[in-house]
Coordinates of C-alpha atoms in Angstrom, one line a residue:
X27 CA 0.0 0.0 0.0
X28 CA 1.1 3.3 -1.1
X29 CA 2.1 6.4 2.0
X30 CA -1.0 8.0 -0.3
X31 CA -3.6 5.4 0.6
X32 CA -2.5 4.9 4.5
X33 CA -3.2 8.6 4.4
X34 CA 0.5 10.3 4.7
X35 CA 0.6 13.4 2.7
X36 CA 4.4 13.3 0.5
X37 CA 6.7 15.7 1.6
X38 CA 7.3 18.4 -0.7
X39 CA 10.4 18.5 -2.2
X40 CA 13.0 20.7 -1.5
X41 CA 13.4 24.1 -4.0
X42 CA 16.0 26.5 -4.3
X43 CA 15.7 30.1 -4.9
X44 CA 17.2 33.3 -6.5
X45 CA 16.0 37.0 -6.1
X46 CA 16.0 39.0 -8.9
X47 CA 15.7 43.0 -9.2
X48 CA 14.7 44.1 -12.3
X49 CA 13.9 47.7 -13.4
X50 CA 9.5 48.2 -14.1
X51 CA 9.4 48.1 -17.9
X52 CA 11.2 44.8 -17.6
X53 CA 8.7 42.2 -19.8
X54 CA 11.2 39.0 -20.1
X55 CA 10.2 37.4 -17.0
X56 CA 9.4 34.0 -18.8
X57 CA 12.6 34.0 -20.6
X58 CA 14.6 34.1 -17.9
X59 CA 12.6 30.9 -16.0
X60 CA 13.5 29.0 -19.5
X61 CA 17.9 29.0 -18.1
X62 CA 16.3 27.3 -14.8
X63 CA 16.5 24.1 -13.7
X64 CA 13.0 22.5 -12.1
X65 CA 13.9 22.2 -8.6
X66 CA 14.7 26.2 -8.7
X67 CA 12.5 29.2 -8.3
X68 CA 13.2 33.0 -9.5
X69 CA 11.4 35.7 -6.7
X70 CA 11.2 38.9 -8.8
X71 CA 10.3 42.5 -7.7
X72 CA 10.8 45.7 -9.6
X73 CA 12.3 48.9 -9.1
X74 CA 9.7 52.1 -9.0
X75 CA 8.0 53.7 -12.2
X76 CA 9.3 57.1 -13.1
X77 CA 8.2 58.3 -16.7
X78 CA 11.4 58.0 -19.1
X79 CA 12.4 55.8 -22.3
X80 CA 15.6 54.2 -22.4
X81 CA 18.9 56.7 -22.4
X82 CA 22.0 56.8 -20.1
X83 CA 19.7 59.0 -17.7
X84 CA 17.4 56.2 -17.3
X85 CA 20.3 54.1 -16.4
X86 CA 21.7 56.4 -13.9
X87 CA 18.2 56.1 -12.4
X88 CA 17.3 52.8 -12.3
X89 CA 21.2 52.4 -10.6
X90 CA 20.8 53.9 -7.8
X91 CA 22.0 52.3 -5.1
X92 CA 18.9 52.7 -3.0
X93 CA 16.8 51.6 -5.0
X94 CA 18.4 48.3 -5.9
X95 CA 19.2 48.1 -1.8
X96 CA 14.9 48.5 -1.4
X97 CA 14.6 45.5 -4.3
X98 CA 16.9 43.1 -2.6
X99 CA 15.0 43.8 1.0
X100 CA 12.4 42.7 -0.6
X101 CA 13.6 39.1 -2.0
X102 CA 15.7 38.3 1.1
X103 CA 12.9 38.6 3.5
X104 CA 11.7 35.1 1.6
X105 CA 13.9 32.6 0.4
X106 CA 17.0 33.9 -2.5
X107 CA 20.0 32.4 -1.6
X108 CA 21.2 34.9 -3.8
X109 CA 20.1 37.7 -5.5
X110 CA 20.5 39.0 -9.3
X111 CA 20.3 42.8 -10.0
X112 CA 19.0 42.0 -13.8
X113 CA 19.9 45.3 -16.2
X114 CA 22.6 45.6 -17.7
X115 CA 22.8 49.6 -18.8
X116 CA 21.7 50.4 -14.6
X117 CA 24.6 47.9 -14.0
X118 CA 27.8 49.7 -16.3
X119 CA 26.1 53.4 -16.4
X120 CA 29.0 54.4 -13.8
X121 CA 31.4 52.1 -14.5
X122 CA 33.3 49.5 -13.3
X123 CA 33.4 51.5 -9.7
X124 CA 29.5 51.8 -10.3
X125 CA 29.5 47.7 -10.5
X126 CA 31.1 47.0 -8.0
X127 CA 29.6 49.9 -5.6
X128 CA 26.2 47.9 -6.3
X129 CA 27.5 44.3 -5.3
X130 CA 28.6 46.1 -2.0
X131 CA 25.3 47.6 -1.7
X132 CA 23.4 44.3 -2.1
X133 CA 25.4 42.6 0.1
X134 CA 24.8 45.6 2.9
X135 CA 21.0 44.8 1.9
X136 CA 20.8 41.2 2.9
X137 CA 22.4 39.2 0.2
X138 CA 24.9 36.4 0.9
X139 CA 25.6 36.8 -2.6
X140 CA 25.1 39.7 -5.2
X141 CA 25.6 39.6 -9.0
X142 CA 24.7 42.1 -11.4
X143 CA 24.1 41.5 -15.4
X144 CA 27.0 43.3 -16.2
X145 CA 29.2 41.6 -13.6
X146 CA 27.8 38.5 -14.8
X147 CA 29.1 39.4 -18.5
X148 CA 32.3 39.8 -17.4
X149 CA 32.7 36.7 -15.0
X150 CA 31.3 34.6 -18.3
X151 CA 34.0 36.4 -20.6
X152 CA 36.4 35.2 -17.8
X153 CA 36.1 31.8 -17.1
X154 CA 35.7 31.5 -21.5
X155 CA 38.9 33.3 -21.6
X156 CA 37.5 36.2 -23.9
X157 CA 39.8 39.4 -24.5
X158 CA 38.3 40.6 -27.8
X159 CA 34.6 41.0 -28.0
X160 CA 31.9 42.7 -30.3
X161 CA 29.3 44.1 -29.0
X162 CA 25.7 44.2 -30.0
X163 CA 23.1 46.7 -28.2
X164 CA 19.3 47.8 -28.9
X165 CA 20.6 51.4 -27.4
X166 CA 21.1 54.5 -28.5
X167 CA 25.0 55.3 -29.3
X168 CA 25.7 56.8 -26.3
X169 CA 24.5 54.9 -23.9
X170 CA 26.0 51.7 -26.2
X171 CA 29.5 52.9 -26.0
X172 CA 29.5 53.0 -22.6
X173 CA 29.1 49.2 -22.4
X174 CA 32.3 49.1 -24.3
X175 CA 34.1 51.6 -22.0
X176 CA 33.2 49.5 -18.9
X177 CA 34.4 46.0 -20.7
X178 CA 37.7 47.9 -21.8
X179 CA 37.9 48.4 -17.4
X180 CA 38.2 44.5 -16.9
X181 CA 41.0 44.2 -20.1
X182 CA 38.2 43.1 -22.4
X183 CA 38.7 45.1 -25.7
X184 CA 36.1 46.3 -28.3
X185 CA 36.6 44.7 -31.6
X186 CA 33.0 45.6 -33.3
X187 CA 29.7 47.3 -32.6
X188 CA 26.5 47.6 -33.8
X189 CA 23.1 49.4 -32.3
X190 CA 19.5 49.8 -33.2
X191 CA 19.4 53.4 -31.6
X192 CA 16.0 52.4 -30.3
X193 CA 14.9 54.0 -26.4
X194 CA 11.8 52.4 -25.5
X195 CA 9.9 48.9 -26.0
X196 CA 13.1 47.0 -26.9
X197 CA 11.0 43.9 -25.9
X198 CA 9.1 43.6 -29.0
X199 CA 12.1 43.6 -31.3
X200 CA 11.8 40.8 -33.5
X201 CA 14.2 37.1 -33.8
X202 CA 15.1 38.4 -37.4
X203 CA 16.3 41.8 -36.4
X204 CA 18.1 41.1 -33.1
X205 CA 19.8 38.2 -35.2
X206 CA 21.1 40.4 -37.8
X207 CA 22.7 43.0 -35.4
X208 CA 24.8 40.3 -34.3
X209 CA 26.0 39.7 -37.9
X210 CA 26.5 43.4 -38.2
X211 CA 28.4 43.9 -34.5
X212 CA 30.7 41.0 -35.8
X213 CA 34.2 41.4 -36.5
X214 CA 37.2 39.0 -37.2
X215 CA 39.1 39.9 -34.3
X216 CA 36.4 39.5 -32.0
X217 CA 36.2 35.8 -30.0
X218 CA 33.0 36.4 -28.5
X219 CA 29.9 38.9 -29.0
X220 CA 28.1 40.4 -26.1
X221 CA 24.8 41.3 -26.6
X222 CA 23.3 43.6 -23.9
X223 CA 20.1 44.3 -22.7
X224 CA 18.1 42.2 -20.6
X225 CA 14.8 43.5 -22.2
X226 CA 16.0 41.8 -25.7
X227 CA 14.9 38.4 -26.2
X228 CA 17.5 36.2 -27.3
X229 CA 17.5 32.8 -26.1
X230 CA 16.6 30.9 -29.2
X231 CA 19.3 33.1 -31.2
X232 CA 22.5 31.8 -29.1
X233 CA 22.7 28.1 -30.5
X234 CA 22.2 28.8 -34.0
X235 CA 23.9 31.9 -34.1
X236 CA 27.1 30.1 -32.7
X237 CA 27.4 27.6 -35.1
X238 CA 26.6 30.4 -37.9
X239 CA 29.7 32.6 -36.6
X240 CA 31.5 29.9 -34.5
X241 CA 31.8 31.8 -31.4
X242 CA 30.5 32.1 -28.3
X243 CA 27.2 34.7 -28.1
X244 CA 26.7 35.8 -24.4
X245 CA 23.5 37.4 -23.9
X246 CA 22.2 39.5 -20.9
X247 CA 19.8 37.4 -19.7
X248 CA 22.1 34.0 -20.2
X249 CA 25.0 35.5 -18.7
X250 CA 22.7 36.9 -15.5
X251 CA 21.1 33.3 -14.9
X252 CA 24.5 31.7 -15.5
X253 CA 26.3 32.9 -13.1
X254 CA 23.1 32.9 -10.2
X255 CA 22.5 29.7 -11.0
X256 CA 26.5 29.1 -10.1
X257 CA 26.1 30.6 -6.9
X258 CA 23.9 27.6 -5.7
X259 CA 26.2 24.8 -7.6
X260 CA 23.5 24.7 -10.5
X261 CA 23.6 24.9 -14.5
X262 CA 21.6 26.7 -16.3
X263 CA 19.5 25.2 -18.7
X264 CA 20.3 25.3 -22.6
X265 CA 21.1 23.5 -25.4
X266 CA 24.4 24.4 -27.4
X267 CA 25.0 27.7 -25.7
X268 CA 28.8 27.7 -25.6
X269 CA 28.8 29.6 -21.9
X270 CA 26.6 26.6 -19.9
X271 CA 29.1 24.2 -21.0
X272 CA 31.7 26.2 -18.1
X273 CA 31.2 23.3 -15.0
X274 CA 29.1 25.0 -12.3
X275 CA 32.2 24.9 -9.9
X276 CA 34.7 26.3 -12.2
X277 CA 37.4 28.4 -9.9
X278 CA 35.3 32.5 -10.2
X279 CA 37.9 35.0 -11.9
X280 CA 38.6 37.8 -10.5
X281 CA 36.6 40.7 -10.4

């Protein structure tokens, strides 16, 4: 006779959990669920409205320390063993110094671990051993370029770029067009291309687009669920996605 029909309930079973800040206009909840694994959960909350479209004042906005700090209260109090701060332009906006003043502002907050996108770009260029990127951006110029000036902080140089200039609803950009941006932002001396934004969707571009340009693509949202997922010993899910192939244990380089 099954525990069921003596009348014991199954336990449930045990789930881990991540915290993820992510600015209001962010729409690509779903896509980052589809790096999980099952036995994982994402707890989201999202930084205030304020009436802007996407420039590098937006980013200095949606940076702000305190308001990250507020986002991460909010996760802790439940059960993220870590906790993701998921924008990439709030995230390099100010910099390398900017980065890392967030980490520290996180961890102040409550987090036993703190990663931003951008932070998360750079570990994955790291442990893949990248030096020479392109990079590919839905921004405007300016706020594009300042991607590549935060890379060039870590040693990582900018071998090609390409933007779509767009400031607002960069979630409804279609498969066709973000995929062609990458072929533009390409460049022979690049070993990798970066493609920023955690408002793009991308995930179905990375495995085909790889074995098109045979190189890794690292993405936003990959990158930010990669390396949360290797704060609780986890990989992230994903077929042929050159980045989820790094073992979940691999020794962190240095930020």
């Amino acid at each position: 006779m099954t525990p069921e029909a003596q009348g014991v309930l199954p336990h449930a079973p045990a789930r881990r959990a991540l915290g993820v800040v992510v600015p209001f206009d962010m729409e690509l909840d779903a896509e980052l669920w589809r790096w999980l694994p099952n036995d994982v959960d994402l707890l989201v909350t999202r930084t205030p409205f304020f009436d802007d479209v996407v420039t590098v004042e937006f980013a200095r906005e949606v940076a702000q320390t305190r308001v990250v700090a507020e986002g991460v209260r909010s996760v802790t109090a439940g059960r993220a063993e870590a906790v993701l701060y998921a924008c990439a332009s709030g995230s390099f906006v100010h910099g390398r110094a900017g980065q890392e003043e967030l980490v520290r502002a996180m961890t102040a907050a409550g987090s036993r671990d703190a990663v931003t996108t951008s932070g998360a770009i750079v570990e994955a260029l790291g442990v893949l051993g990248i030096r020479h990127v392109s990079i590919a951006t839905p921004y405007t110029s300016a706020l594009s370029l300042l991607l590549g000036s935060f890379l060039n902080e870590y040693g990582v140089t900018m071998a090609g770029h390409a933007a779509l200039g767009l400031d607002q609803r960069i979630w409804e950009v279609p498969y066709a067009q973000t995929a062609e941006l990458i072929r533009q932002a390409d460049a022979p001396e690049a070993e990798a291309i970066v493609v920023s934004c955690t408002n793009l969707p991308t995930y179905d571009l990375i495995a085909p687009l790889e074995a098109q340009l045979g190189k890794p693509i690292v993405t936003a949202n990959q990158a930010t669920m990669w390396a949360g997922l290797r704060r609780l010993g986890r990989l992230a899910n994903g077929e042929r996605q050159s980045l989820l192939h790094v073992p979940a244990h691999a020794e962190l380089p240095g930020l």
